[in-house]
Structure formats: C-alpha cells, structure tokens
Amino acid sequence: MQREHTTQGPVFRIIASFLYAISLGMLFPACGSSGGGGSGPGPGGTASGGTTQVGGQMNPGGVTTAGGDTTPAGGDTTPTGGNTTVAPSGSGHYQMENLDRGVVAVKVTGGVYVGWRMLGTEYDTTASNVSYNLYRDGNKLQNVTDSTNFLDAAGTATSKYTVSAVIKGTEGAQSDPVTPWTQNYTSIPLTPPGGSYSANDGSTGDLDGDGKLDIVLKWDPSDSHDNAQSGVTSDVYIDGYTLAGTKLFRIDLGPNIRAGAHYTQMSVGDFDGDGKAELAVKTAPGTKDGTGAYLSTGTAAGADNSAVYRNATGYILTGPEWITVFRGSDGKELATVDYPVPRGTVTAWGDGYGNRVDRFNGGMAFVKEGGVATGKPSIIQGRGYYTRLTVSSLTYRNGVLAKNWVFDGDAAGNSKANGGGDHSEMAADTDNDGGQEIITGATTIDSSGTFKCSSGQGHGDAMHISELVVGKGISVFTVHETVGGGDCHDGATCTLYFNVTGGGDNGRGAADYVGVGNETAASCSSSHTGNLNCGTGATVTPNAGSNFLIYWDDDEWRELENGTSITKVGGGTLLSCSDCGSCNSTKSTPTLTADLLGDWREELVLRQSTNASLKVFTTTTVTKRRIYTLMHDPTYRAQVAFENSAYNQPPHVGFHIGVGMADPPVPDIYLVK
C-alpha cells in the first residue's frame, strides 16, 4: 500500500494550485532579495573489474521492547511562487523527469541482455494494456508482455537494439539504438583536481534535458575533516558528467567552504520545471562557477573574493554564507541568496568551536508552498541536529531563488524537534496529502514546514524510510546514538512499533525486505539490535546488513551492497569490483545507487581506486517482475536526491516491493517537456 495522497485527487490539486498562483499574483506581485533566517517570502575510460556469481540466505539476531509517542504543533509558513516554463506531459500531481527509454544492452554468456524503462506515465495495472516491441538491427525481434528485459540468444557484440512501447495496441516511437557493452559496466573518465583528491559522493538528474540521467560528483581532498576535527582543508570541487562520459562543468567552492562529509550537501533537481536539472549548494566568497567566474548575483554581488575567513584551526565561523543555484548543463551561476539559516552565535548551537553549527543535510523534496501541495520540487537544506535543528525549503522559479519556509527547533512550539536529527534526512508523504514530509530521524517535519511529531529518541547515524510494515504506510527505522539501540516508528505520528535502547552508540543500520521470513514486515538490522521485525521488534532471521541496499537480481528481495560488492542475504557474491574504491572511510559507501538505466532495478556507481573513472554497473539477470522506473516514484526520486547527504543512505520507494507484493500504485505524476 502507498500512502501517497488518497484524500485529494488531481483535479482538487490542480484547482488549489491555480487559486494559489492567483493569490500569489495579487499578494506578492514581486519578490526582492532574500536575507538570513526566519520564514517569509524572499528573493530572492576504460578499466577492469566486476564478476558475477549467485547466492543464498539468512542470519539471526535479536532483542526487543515496544512503545508509542507524541504529536504537538508549531512552526510557520509563507508562500513563494512562479510557474514552470515548459508544457507538462500528463495531468498528474508530481513533476518528474521526462526520461527516455534508457535502453541498455550487455554482451553476456548465451547472447545479449537488453533492459529498458517503463515510464510511470505508461504504467497500467491491467498488464495486457502495456507491452514492448524489441527490435534488433531494425527487425522486430519480440513483443515482450511480461517484463522490461530480454535475453537475445542470437545477439552479437555488433547488434543494435531499439525498443518501443505498445499502449492498448498502439505502438509508439522507437528509442535511439544502442549497441552492447562488452562487460556489465560503462566507464566515465575523470580528471581529478590538482593535489590529492578522491571521487566521492554523487547525485543525479537530467542536467542537459536530453532525457538521460547524468551524474553530479563531489571531489573530496585527502585533508578533509569531520566537523569535530580541526585542520585546514583544500577546496571542494563539484563536477557534472553525462553517462556517456562528457564532462559538463567543474565548480570550485573555494577556501571558505570546508571539506568534509557534513559541509557540502548537494540538492539536485529540476527546480524551475524547464526540463533540465539544476544544482543548489552552500557557497561563499571565493566560489567559482562552472564557467570559472566568481559568483556575482544577488547577495554575492561585489563580494571580496580574496578574503579567507577560516581561522587558525581551519573552521570557518565568520564571513558571508550563501546558497547558489547552478545551471546543470554548464555549471553557470543562476542565482545566489543568503543561506536561509545563518550561523549567528556559534555557541548557541551547542559548542564554542564550530562542530554543531556546521552540521548540514540537503536534498530535494516535493513539499508544500504556502500550505499548498504544488507537486513541484523544492531545494531542501538542513542545519544542525545535535541540539538546535533547522530545515529550510527554497524554491527556484522563473530565475528567482526564494525562501519557501524555514523550520527552526528554537521557535515557539518546536522544542521537541531539537536533538532529533540524524546524519542524514529523507522525504516521504506520510499523511497522504500530496506534500512530502522531511524526516530528520526522530523528528518528522510536516510538508508545510511545521512540527509534526517526534519519537523522542534523539540523534542517530542512519535511517531508512519506506513502507517497512505492509499496509501501514511510511515507517522510519533509525539507529540511536544518544540512547543506543534503534527503533521503527510511524512516519506520520512517530508512534513506536518497537524501540531498543542501550548498548552505546549504534553507528549503522539498514531496513528492507531482503529474504524469506519478512514478507509482511521488513528486517530492521544493526550490530547493536540484531535483526528484528520492523513491525513488532521480534527477532527474525533475514539480515538487512548495516550499510547499503540495492535491487539487483531476478526476485523482489533487495540485495546488500557494502564497499565495492553486492551480496545475497545468507551468502553469495553477485558482484565484486577488484579495482574499485568505496567512499567515506569506515562508512564504505558507493558514489551512488539509483535506477539510472534499463528496467526498474538499480545501477551501482563506484569510483575506480585510482580515481581515473567512475564505473556504472548494471544487472544482467533477466527478471519477470515488471515495475515502472523507480525514478518515477516520488518517494524514491526525492530519496535519491538526499542519498549524498552526510552519512549516505540508500533510497527507498514509497510502496512495498517484496514477495507477495500487490501491484505497484499508479504514480500520480506528470513529465516536463
């Protein structure tokens, strides 16, 4: 079951959005430049590696208790506006990328594996209404009715494949032709910045509007530091690449943005609805855009770009703080405003040396604007979570970057939110109203920017958010640092399904449907709590591991990704890259996992150990399970955008995928063209 808006239909939301746009025109005919905190309208190669095997099953664990909790109110909202500049395709609620067919072909033993996308807008719960014609070298090879992949036993390394959708008997256009990869990955050549750098976290979006997903990559210098550590760091760089290997831009964030996992959180999405994704990120004097120019718009105009604000210990606790939107196709600055929550007095965040004040999260979500669920993506940035917790929503429409709302745990009525943030954030519509909530860990912030609830369990290092209990909508699994252990709770009410405390800082955990024994509720797994049924806390055997997860083989269970390998629950290596490296030290995370190509299963993006390339791995296992591209599920799409944030977490869909699953819900979306 998916809780994505059963209470309001598309017609209601179209009317509401129309009235909202009119009201903005009357009440806010112009927007000026945005300032600091508070709520209110503002301005504003080649390489080797990768082998495949099969594998097996289970693992035990356990401990338990139960509970329930809270739901006060508070916060504030104010609207900002603007309209998309391109015509939508379809009449759904959520704005999604107009992706191409994403055909991928790989030469394998026994022929050629071919996979392709089912778009969310062509999905039909009556399966016979949708099929696909597969062509080889211009000749129709097969009408595929039961999947979105095929093994062509007669295919060769020089075959060319195209795919067309057949909707209720009418065939659409054929996709662009592709030839098979010679192995199960493609390489994107990289040029590291001068000095000692490693390719690090990634995000994705259609940067140039060609219907193909691209990669946004952060470079991490060898002298980067955690916030708790002193030391001067080298500059942070952000690159844009197509999957075909074309470098689109390089942005230099300059000496006034510190390097480390908690400072630079990339918000990537098509925020202005023009069919091309933008990048939004925290900036400062000395930042250069993708054209090599210093920032010069809005509050960046006239700045002293020679100034270096870091102190002797390497912390940057003075000087201007901005957020900038960059064009995805070339990295050019589009708009800059003051960062929505200024640092203010550093000690007010819980220490005097700059650790807690500069704990950031960031991504993209479909929150409300002025109390109305518009279905358009917003830039989300979070600052603070150990003590004061803040989350900001900004819009970028028609060239204007503006504050939508700011949630502040220090504002009246919001104190229960403070201390309830993790080293990550995620988004999901927990209450079916067409706007996504921002879940910071123990705290859920309503899509309108008000306090929704808190589990009261404090800060943690990891979270997983999906329909973790079949039929109960969005649930949150998070591990605890403050009180130890972990819990699973309802995303809308924060009512606890189970809660385990004690055992000290629980540094990592994962939750999903990973094997036999968790058909009705996922496994919530970590080293401190063992393997528990997410709905009851009872000890179970399927072990979801404690790191990343990925859809990879032919069944509905999710596989485990850790470091540079994919394994099946209970043993069995499905993929291992011998010349790849993971990211973020002991976290051992990939650069990115997302449904970038082919059918609904995910691709794995790993950096080559030498940093000479990124490798994008795809599955070559035929499956009969047919699901539309996960990138057209609003929950998954938003969570992919948050994946890069701080202690990286894998994305989840907003509905149940597992053995015995119901047909996926028809996604309430439209595509921009």
XYZ file of C-alpha atoms in Angstrom:
673
model
C 0.000 0.000 0.000
C 1.197 3.505 -0.763
C 0.016 6.416 1.308
C 0.658 8.955 -1.429
C -2.474 11.128 -1.342
C -5.649 9.155 -1.198
C -7.512 12.133 0.256
C -7.158 14.589 -2.614
C -7.439 13.856 -6.307
C -5.525 15.500 -9.181
C -8.439 17.796 -10.056
C -8.575 19.144 -6.497
C -4.860 19.842 -6.506
C -4.947 21.497 -9.940
C -7.700 23.850 -8.761
C -5.895 24.524 -5.483
C -2.630 25.250 -7.295
C -4.434 27.572 -9.714
C -6.050 29.537 -6.892
C -2.712 29.625 -5.084
C -0.970 31.047 -8.164
C -3.655 33.723 -8.464
C -3.286 34.631 -4.804
C 0.456 34.996 -5.238
C -0.042 37.308 -8.167
C -2.336 39.522 -6.098
C -0.480 39.405 -2.794
C 3.139 39.128 -3.890
C 3.471 40.812 -7.301
C 7.242 40.975 -6.972
C 9.947 39.259 -4.929
C 13.040 41.016 -3.673
C 16.314 39.605 -2.400
C 16.336 37.139 0.462
C 18.144 37.672 3.716
C 19.013 35.375 6.615
C 16.905 33.090 8.859
C 13.212 33.034 9.632
C 10.235 32.326 7.445
C 8.885 34.545 4.766
C 8.813 35.281 1.062
C 12.253 36.098 -0.198
C 14.052 36.636 -3.442
C 15.462 36.188 -3.673
C 37.867 5.497 -19.574
C 38.384 2.078 -19.525
C 39.036 -0.222 -16.617
C 38.535 -3.738 -15.321
C 36.592 -5.428 -12.568
C 33.209 -6.898 -11.749
C 32.363 -10.568 -11.588
C 29.065 -12.315 -11.040
C 28.005 -15.329 -9.010
C 24.872 -16.450 -7.212
C 23.976 -16.925 -3.597
C 21.731 -17.699 -0.803
C 20.018 -16.961 2.554
C 19.541 -15.818 6.216
C 21.125 -14.819 9.502
C 19.791 -14.352 13.056
C 19.855 -11.752 15.814
C 17.608 -10.117 18.370
C 16.336 -8.071 21.308
C 13.069 -6.168 21.885
C 10.573 -3.737 23.554
C 7.644 -1.625 22.357
C 6.159 1.796 22.829
C 4.317 4.814 21.459
C 4.632 8.610 21.430
C 3.862 12.216 20.587
C 2.448 14.795 18.150
C 2.456 18.524 19.064
C 2.232 21.517 16.733
C 4.019 24.720 15.845
C 6.126 26.370 13.138
C 5.263 28.787 10.369
C 4.882 29.042 6.594
C 4.841 31.672 3.901
C 4.436 31.325 0.127
C 6.654 31.918 -2.814
C 5.592 31.370 -6.367
C 6.314 31.016 -10.048
C 5.251 28.712 -12.836
C 7.039 26.120 -14.907
C 8.295 27.384 -18.231
C 7.542 24.256 -20.252
C 4.416 22.289 -21.014
C 3.700 19.239 -18.869
C 3.022 15.759 -20.293
C 0.125 14.185 -18.412
C -2.110 15.574 -15.703
C -0.670 14.059 -12.529
C 0.481 15.838 -9.412
C 4.247 15.372 -9.025
C 6.687 16.859 -11.543
C 9.089 14.195 -12.851
C 11.869 13.987 -15.427
C 10.818 13.204 -18.982
C 13.209 10.268 -19.273
C 13.954 8.362 -22.458
C 13.630 4.592 -22.759
C 17.012 4.057 -21.045
C 17.829 1.014 -23.149
C 20.948 -0.834 -22.059
C 22.426 -3.921 -23.765
C 25.246 -6.099 -22.409
C 27.037 -8.996 -24.123
C 26.751 -11.969 -21.793
C 27.313 -15.703 -21.992
C 24.424 -17.007 -24.086
C 23.643 -13.848 -26.033
C 22.843 -10.224 -25.263
C 20.911 -8.974 -22.258
C 18.650 -5.995 -23.054
C 16.772 -3.903 -20.473
C 14.612 -0.771 -20.793
C 12.430 1.627 -18.814
C 8.725 1.506 -18.302
C 7.748 5.124 -17.699
C 5.445 5.887 -14.822
C 3.029 7.622 -17.197
C 2.529 4.455 -19.291
C 2.135 2.037 -16.395
C -1.255 0.304 -16.203
C -2.363 -2.134 -13.506
C -4.018 -4.078 -16.358
C -0.748 -5.566 -17.562
C -2.084 -6.559 -21.006
C -2.563 -2.882 -21.859
C 1.205 -2.316 -21.961
C 3.812 -4.319 -23.879
C 7.073 -3.558 -25.653
C 8.412 -4.296 -29.103
C 12.110 -5.136 -29.125
C 13.996 -4.614 -32.393
C 17.405 -5.933 -33.385
C 19.118 -4.266 -36.356
C 15.801 -2.738 -37.436
C 13.880 -6.018 -37.388
C 11.228 -6.811 -34.810
C 12.623 -9.473 -32.521
C 9.935 -9.899 -29.877
C 6.802 -8.388 -28.376
C 7.573 -8.529 -24.636
C 4.450 -8.646 -22.478
C 5.666 -9.764 -19.061
C 8.832 -7.800 -18.287
C 11.067 -4.930 -19.336
C 14.128 -7.012 -20.166
C 15.043 -9.828 -22.537
C 17.894 -12.243 -23.298
C 18.527 -12.325 -27.043
C 20.234 -15.676 -27.561
C 21.194 -14.737 -31.129
C 22.517 -11.289 -30.245
C 26.103 -10.342 -31.014
C 28.512 -7.635 -29.923
C 27.605 -5.596 -33.030
C 23.812 -5.901 -32.781
C 21.801 -2.684 -32.470
C 18.688 -2.619 -30.297
C 15.698 -0.311 -30.100
C 12.513 -0.566 -28.043
C 9.018 0.882 -28.484
C 6.036 0.874 -26.142
C 2.741 -0.602 -27.280
C -0.059 1.002 -25.255
C -3.516 -0.559 -25.721
C -2.461 -1.827 -29.136
C -0.873 1.407 -30.395
C 2.879 1.376 -30.940
C 4.896 4.439 -30.050
C 8.212 5.680 -31.379
C 11.301 3.528 -31.235
C 14.092 4.510 -28.888
C 17.537 5.544 -30.032
C 19.595 2.467 -30.988
C 22.195 1.057 -28.597
C 24.982 -1.471 -29.072
C 26.008 -3.903 -26.320
C 28.531 -3.117 -23.635
C 31.313 -5.699 -23.572
C 31.039 -6.018 -19.773
C 28.419 -5.211 -17.118
C 29.552 -1.622 -16.640
C 30.354 1.540 -18.526
C 33.173 3.898 -17.526
C 33.020 7.667 -17.134
C 36.566 9.073 -17.427
C 37.541 11.504 -14.657
C 40.176 14.206 -14.294
C 40.896 14.722 -10.585
C 41.677 18.281 -9.454
C 45.310 19.117 -8.812
C 46.505 17.801 -5.478
C 45.319 14.682 -3.695
C 41.613 14.086 -4.333
C 39.214 11.139 -4.421
C 35.920 10.938 -6.238
C 33.288 10.970 -3.534
C 29.515 11.308 -3.234
C 27.273 11.603 -6.274
C 23.784 12.659 -7.215
C 21.788 12.504 -10.436
C 19.408 14.439 -12.652
C 18.922 15.225 -16.321
C 21.397 18.083 -16.480
C 21.122 18.866 -20.194
C 17.496 17.969 -20.971
C 18.171 15.031 -23.303
C 16.060 12.543 -21.330
C 19.118 10.759 -19.944
C 20.201 10.888 -16.327
C 23.582 12.442 -15.608
C 25.985 12.418 -12.641
C 26.908 15.245 -10.262
C 30.130 14.310 -8.408
C 31.797 15.822 -5.359
C 35.600 15.609 -5.052
C 36.993 15.047 -1.551
C 40.547 16.189 -0.737
C 42.819 13.971 1.347
C 42.940 16.692 4.033
C 39.161 16.849 4.541
C 37.963 16.709 8.141
C 34.986 15.781 10.217
C 33.446 18.762 11.994
C 34.813 17.507 15.312
C 38.371 17.715 13.934
C 40.468 20.838 13.498
C 42.634 21.457 10.442
C 42.705 23.496 7.265
C 41.278 21.738 4.199
C 41.754 22.117 0.465
C 38.951 23.328 -1.793
C 35.905 21.205 -2.599
C 35.077 20.682 -6.288
C 31.844 19.534 -7.901
C 31.731 18.108 -11.443
C 28.916 17.283 -13.821
C 29.155 14.318 -16.247
C 26.911 12.565 -18.705
C 26.741 8.774 -18.510
C 28.355 8.784 -21.954
C 31.443 10.377 -20.372
C 31.159 14.044 -21.333
C 32.302 16.469 -18.645
C 29.783 19.309 -18.371
C 31.318 21.507 -15.678
C 33.576 21.879 -12.664
C 32.640 24.187 -9.773
C 35.292 25.285 -7.247
C 33.642 26.060 -3.890
C 36.732 27.983 -2.774
C 38.616 28.404 0.523
C 35.567 29.450 2.565
C 33.749 26.133 2.263
C 35.381 23.467 4.441
C 35.856 19.913 3.109
C 34.240 17.007 4.937
C 31.172 14.795 4.965
C 28.997 17.279 6.843
C 29.582 20.538 4.954
C 28.595 20.250 1.282
C 25.206 18.630 0.653
C 24.083 18.729 -2.970
C 20.478 19.496 -3.888
C 19.950 18.312 -7.482
C 16.615 18.565 -9.282
C 14.675 20.384 -11.984
C 13.607 23.171 -9.682
C 12.311 25.571 -12.357
C 10.496 22.980 -14.472
C 12.387 23.668 -17.696
C 13.259 20.001 -18.274
C 16.856 20.402 -17.095
C 18.173 19.804 -13.584
C 19.929 22.418 -11.501
C 22.406 22.052 -8.626
C 21.975 24.037 -5.408
C 24.696 24.058 -2.781
C 26.110 26.209 0.028
C 28.656 28.737 -1.269
C 30.779 31.640 -0.015
C 33.176 34.325 -1.266
C 35.816 32.660 -3.425
C 33.407 30.184 -5.025
C 33.779 29.923 -8.816
C 31.016 28.603 -11.038
C 31.351 26.197 -13.961
C 32.437 28.997 -16.295
C 35.343 29.916 -13.982
C 33.727 33.153 -12.805
C 33.313 34.245 -9.197
C 29.720 34.409 -8.012
C 28.184 37.781 -8.811
C 24.386 37.702 -8.492
C 22.175 38.652 -5.562
C 23.992 38.846 -2.243
C 27.245 37.693 -3.915
C 27.447 40.888 -5.961
C 30.510 42.934 -5.015
C 31.864 40.391 -2.538
C 35.569 40.350 -1.645
C 36.590 37.054 -3.262
C 40.166 37.389 -1.994
C 39.047 37.166 1.639
C 39.744 33.942 3.548
C 37.550 33.583 6.621
C 38.836 30.332 8.119
C 40.551 30.595 11.473
C 43.824 29.052 12.643
C 42.103 25.734 13.426
C 40.530 25.534 9.967
C 36.956 26.307 10.999
C 35.019 28.958 9.068
C 32.907 30.787 11.622
C 32.726 34.265 10.125
C 32.045 35.765 6.727
C 29.113 35.570 4.295
C 27.188 32.320 3.802
C 25.177 31.821 0.632
C 23.259 29.236 -1.279
C 23.627 29.215 -5.061
C 21.695 27.578 -7.873
C 23.916 26.483 -10.773
C 22.782 25.537 -14.286
C 23.133 21.814 -14.847
C 24.351 21.956 -18.429
C 27.478 24.056 -17.731
C 27.581 24.926 -14.008
C 26.935 28.638 -14.568
C 25.639 30.578 -11.576
C 21.921 31.296 -11.917
C 21.044 32.827 -8.551
C 22.624 33.414 -5.140
C 20.954 34.430 -1.856
C 21.957 34.406 1.787
C 21.952 30.940 3.338
C 18.449 30.588 4.841
C 19.619 29.892 8.410
C 22.667 31.993 9.336
C 25.236 30.691 11.807
C 24.539 33.521 14.253
C 26.228 32.970 17.600
C 28.238 29.762 17.283
C 27.850 28.816 20.947
C 24.064 28.820 20.582
C 24.360 25.573 18.580
C 25.891 23.651 21.489
C 29.666 24.199 21.430
C 32.123 27.011 21.066
C 34.465 25.726 18.357
C 32.220 25.160 15.326
C 31.238 21.488 15.334
C 27.456 21.615 15.730
C 26.824 24.853 13.848
C 28.157 23.383 10.611
C 26.329 20.045 10.568
C 24.395 20.183 7.303
C 21.995 17.962 5.363
C 20.456 18.576 1.965
C 18.464 17.242 -0.952
C 15.220 17.799 -2.858
C 11.584 17.175 -1.927
C 8.029 17.900 -3.032
C 6.908 19.958 -0.043
C 4.045 22.434 0.177
C 4.353 26.035 -0.878
C 2.241 28.435 1.120
C 0.343 25.484 2.519
C -0.483 24.132 -0.956
C 0.889 20.857 -2.336
C 2.031 22.018 -5.779
C 3.881 18.814 -6.711
C 6.918 20.869 -7.712
C 10.384 20.119 -6.314
C 11.959 22.361 -3.690
C 15.549 22.738 -2.531
C 15.895 21.348 0.997
C 18.774 22.297 3.279
C 19.157 21.352 6.947
C 21.466 22.904 9.517
C 22.021 21.424 12.972
C 20.653 18.315 14.654
C 22.504 17.501 17.882
C 20.828 20.448 19.605
C 19.063 23.135 17.553
C 17.520 21.537 14.459
C 16.578 23.554 11.383
C 15.306 22.649 7.919
C 14.750 25.100 5.071
C 12.753 24.851 1.861
C 13.647 27.130 -1.051
C 12.100 27.459 -4.488
C 13.767 28.353 -7.762
C 11.157 29.551 -10.244
C 11.498 31.859 -13.259
C 15.044 32.803 -12.298
C 14.181 33.698 -8.677
C 15.670 31.809 -5.737
C 13.482 32.386 -2.670
C 12.783 31.030 0.771
C 9.576 28.993 0.928
C 9.629 28.091 4.621
C 12.126 27.656 7.436
C 11.577 25.265 10.321
C 13.506 26.116 13.479
C 13.511 23.918 16.583
C 14.164 27.038 18.639
C 10.881 28.652 17.523
C 7.843 28.528 19.781
C 6.186 25.108 19.921
C 9.050 23.314 18.154
C 11.376 22.390 21.027
C 10.582 18.650 20.860
C 12.265 18.589 17.439
C 15.637 19.685 18.771
C 18.215 16.936 19.126
C 16.108 14.687 16.872
C 18.200 14.848 13.738
C 20.394 12.195 12.114
C 23.468 12.459 9.910
C 21.009 12.384 7.004
C 17.486 13.390 6.050
C 14.881 11.801 3.789
C 11.472 12.732 2.356
C 8.135 10.924 2.009
C 4.441 11.834 2.043
C 3.485 10.317 5.390
C -0.091 11.633 5.583
C -1.443 11.299 2.014
C -1.919 14.990 1.303
C 0.322 15.341 -1.765
C 3.160 17.087 0.091
C 6.226 15.276 1.349
C 7.337 15.470 4.938
C 11.017 15.919 5.820
C 12.140 13.178 8.185
C 15.297 14.046 10.074
C 15.444 10.815 12.141
C 13.435 11.021 15.349
C 11.590 14.097 14.051
C 9.063 14.481 11.234
C 8.585 17.994 9.853
C 5.304 18.497 8.017
C 5.338 19.358 4.313
C 4.132 22.861 5.245
C 7.222 23.466 7.406
C 5.592 22.919 10.809
C 6.452 20.451 13.564
C 4.607 17.156 13.068
C 5.965 14.707 15.665
C 8.984 13.220 17.382
C 9.735 9.718 18.635
C 11.779 11.287 21.426
C 14.774 9.005 20.774
C 17.258 11.727 19.849
C 20.132 11.757 17.379
C 21.247 8.774 15.279
C 23.662 7.946 12.497
C 21.413 6.170 9.956
C 17.805 5.932 8.815
C 15.680 4.012 6.305
C 12.224 5.201 5.273
C 9.634 3.229 3.274
C 6.590 1.001 3.728
C 8.531 -1.163 6.157
C 5.358 -2.768 7.512
C 2.953 -3.886 4.784
C -0.250 -1.851 4.818
C 0.909 0.713 7.376
C 2.276 3.383 5.073
C 5.567 5.173 5.600
C 7.677 3.915 8.502
C 11.040 5.124 9.791
C 13.867 2.876 11.000
C 16.638 4.765 12.727
C 19.544 3.763 14.939
C 20.335 5.661 18.132
C 23.496 7.387 19.256
C 22.183 9.252 22.248
C 20.227 6.414 23.892
C 21.736 3.455 21.998
C 19.858 0.742 20.096
C 17.297 1.647 17.445
C 13.597 1.880 16.670
C 10.997 1.711 13.925
C 8.143 4.191 14.087
C 5.229 5.526 12.076
C 6.369 8.402 9.868
C 3.194 10.448 10.371
C 2.613 10.071 14.110
C 6.025 8.892 15.401
C 4.247 6.065 17.252
C 6.859 3.425 18.016
C 6.478 -0.059 16.509
C 9.486 -1.186 18.522
C 12.204 0.525 20.492
C 15.522 -0.835 21.783
C 17.820 1.281 23.916
C 21.232 0.767 25.492
C 24.446 -0.697 24.166
C 26.107 2.606 23.366
C 26.367 4.475 20.068
C 24.767 2.367 17.303
C 26.658 3.585 14.267
C 24.912 1.923 11.330
C 21.764 0.003 10.389
C 19.555 -0.957 7.460
C 15.951 -1.994 6.859
C 14.212 -3.666 3.912
C 12.635 -6.860 2.599
C 15.705 -8.997 1.980
C 14.657 -12.654 2.243
C 12.237 -15.339 3.331
C 10.677 -14.537 6.684
C 9.939 -10.849 6.195
C 7.014 -10.947 3.772
C 4.760 -8.781 5.977
C 7.367 -6.529 7.573
C 10.928 -5.684 6.636
C 14.025 -6.616 8.628
C 15.400 -3.819 10.780
C 19.062 -4.773 11.241
C 22.087 -3.384 13.026
C 25.022 -4.656 15.057
C 23.508 -3.471 18.348
C 19.870 -4.503 17.930
C 20.344 -7.657 15.873
C 17.779 -8.489 13.189
C 14.264 -7.502 14.185
C 10.846 -7.472 12.562
C 10.285 -3.788 11.809
C 6.632 -4.014 12.844
C 6.964 -5.855 16.144
C 10.594 -5.942 17.237
C 10.519 -9.748 17.304
C 13.767 -11.498 16.441
C 13.872 -12.604 12.802
C 16.440 -14.294 10.586
C 16.725 -12.193 7.398
C 19.605 -9.779 7.924
C 19.430 -6.480 6.048
C 23.053 -5.793 6.948
C 24.032 -2.369 8.177
C 25.049 -0.423 5.085
C 23.621 -0.033 1.575
C 20.887 -1.925 -0.262
C 20.210 -2.451 -3.972
C 17.686 -4.141 -6.283
C 19.856 -6.374 -8.452
C 18.801 -9.980 -9.186
C 15.599 -11.608 -10.513
C 13.445 -11.647 -7.368
C 11.714 -8.919 -5.356
C 14.078 -9.175 -2.376
C 16.639 -6.422 -2.073
C 20.332 -7.291 -2.054
C 23.073 -5.974 0.213
C 25.691 -3.506 -1.047
C 28.772 -2.831 1.037
C 32.111 -1.394 -0.020
C 32.589 -2.494 -3.629
C 30.457 -5.625 -3.701
C 26.863 -6.843 -3.835
C 25.868 -9.940 -1.876
C 22.742 -12.009 -1.419
C 21.296 -12.455 2.060
C 22.782 -15.605 3.575
C 25.865 -15.527 1.359
C 26.796 -15.480 -2.287
C 28.570 -12.659 -4.099
C 26.623 -11.214 -7.028
C 29.174 -8.556 -7.969
C 32.617 -7.535 -6.807
C 34.876 -4.891 -8.317
C 38.538 -5.562 -7.593
C 39.837 -2.205 -8.815
C 37.139 -0.014 -7.281
C 37.154 2.001 -4.084
C 34.388 2.928 -1.687
C 33.830 6.367 -0.158
C 33.708 7.982 3.258
C 36.200 5.866 5.178
C 34.569 3.333 7.521
C 31.129 4.029 6.047
C 32.297 2.222 2.866
C 29.562 3.719 0.725
C 29.259 3.822 -3.067
C 29.309 7.055 -5.014
C 25.653 6.450 -5.919
C 22.948 3.826 -6.257
C 19.904 4.713 -8.358
C 17.712 3.434 -11.189
C 19.738 5.152 -13.899
C 19.238 2.785 -16.859
C 17.355 -0.264 -18.047
C 14.473 -1.726 -16.077
C 13.421 -0.851 -12.516
C 16.445 -2.404 -10.849
C 19.238 -0.152 -9.718
C 22.676 0.741 -11.037
C 25.748 0.865 -8.813
C 28.217 3.730 -9.315
C 31.704 3.135 -7.886
C 34.903 5.108 -8.244
C 37.949 3.392 -9.680
C 40.594 3.116 -6.960
C 42.924 5.346 -8.985
C 40.100 7.877 -9.438
C 40.637 7.668 -13.191
C 36.962 6.824 -13.785
C 33.568 6.120 -12.377
C 32.166 2.676 -13.161
C 28.417 2.403 -13.638
C 27.383 -1.232 -13.120
C 24.066 -2.656 -14.315
C 22.428 -6.023 -13.694
C 22.313 -8.628 -16.485
C 19.906 -11.034 -14.806
C 16.536 -11.441 -16.533
C 13.545 -10.907 -14.249
C 9.816 -11.369 -14.841
C 8.916 -8.759 -12.239
C 7.717 -5.648 -14.100
C 7.740 -2.261 -12.342
C 7.939 1.231 -13.809
C 11.239 3.055 -13.374
C 11.780 3.757 -9.691
C 12.765 7.310 -10.650
C 9.066 7.941 -11.355
C 8.070 7.049 -7.798
C 8.036 10.396 -5.930
C 9.378 8.916 -2.691
C 12.299 7.194 -4.403
C 13.060 10.233 -6.562
C 13.336 12.515 -3.542
C 15.363 9.990 -1.550
C 17.877 9.618 -4.391
C 18.413 13.366 -4.090
C 19.105 13.015 -0.338
C 21.364 9.970 -0.779
C 24.562 12.044 -0.909
C 23.855 13.844 2.356
C 26.382 13.440 5.219
C 26.369 9.713 6.189
C 24.966 8.427 2.893
C 21.811 6.305 2.987
C 20.247 4.241 0.161
C 16.946 5.398 -1.379
C 13.654 3.560 -0.849
C 10.327 3.539 -2.711
C 7.075 4.641 -1.097
C 5.372 1.264 -1.527
C 6.091 -2.376 -0.718
C 8.419 -4.335 -3.014
C 8.747 -7.937 -1.889
C 7.434 -11.449 -2.380
C 3.626 -11.399 -2.422
C 3.579 -7.664 -3.195
C 0.495 -6.011 -4.629
C 0.682 -4.295 -7.996
C 2.614 -1.045 -7.560
C 0.374 2.018 -7.298
C -0.069 4.130 -10.417
C 2.235 7.107 -9.801
C 0.439 10.468 -9.698
C 2.968 12.299 -11.884
C 3.468 14.437 -14.955
C 6.577 14.833 -17.100
C 8.073 18.173 -18.135
C 8.981 18.548 -21.778
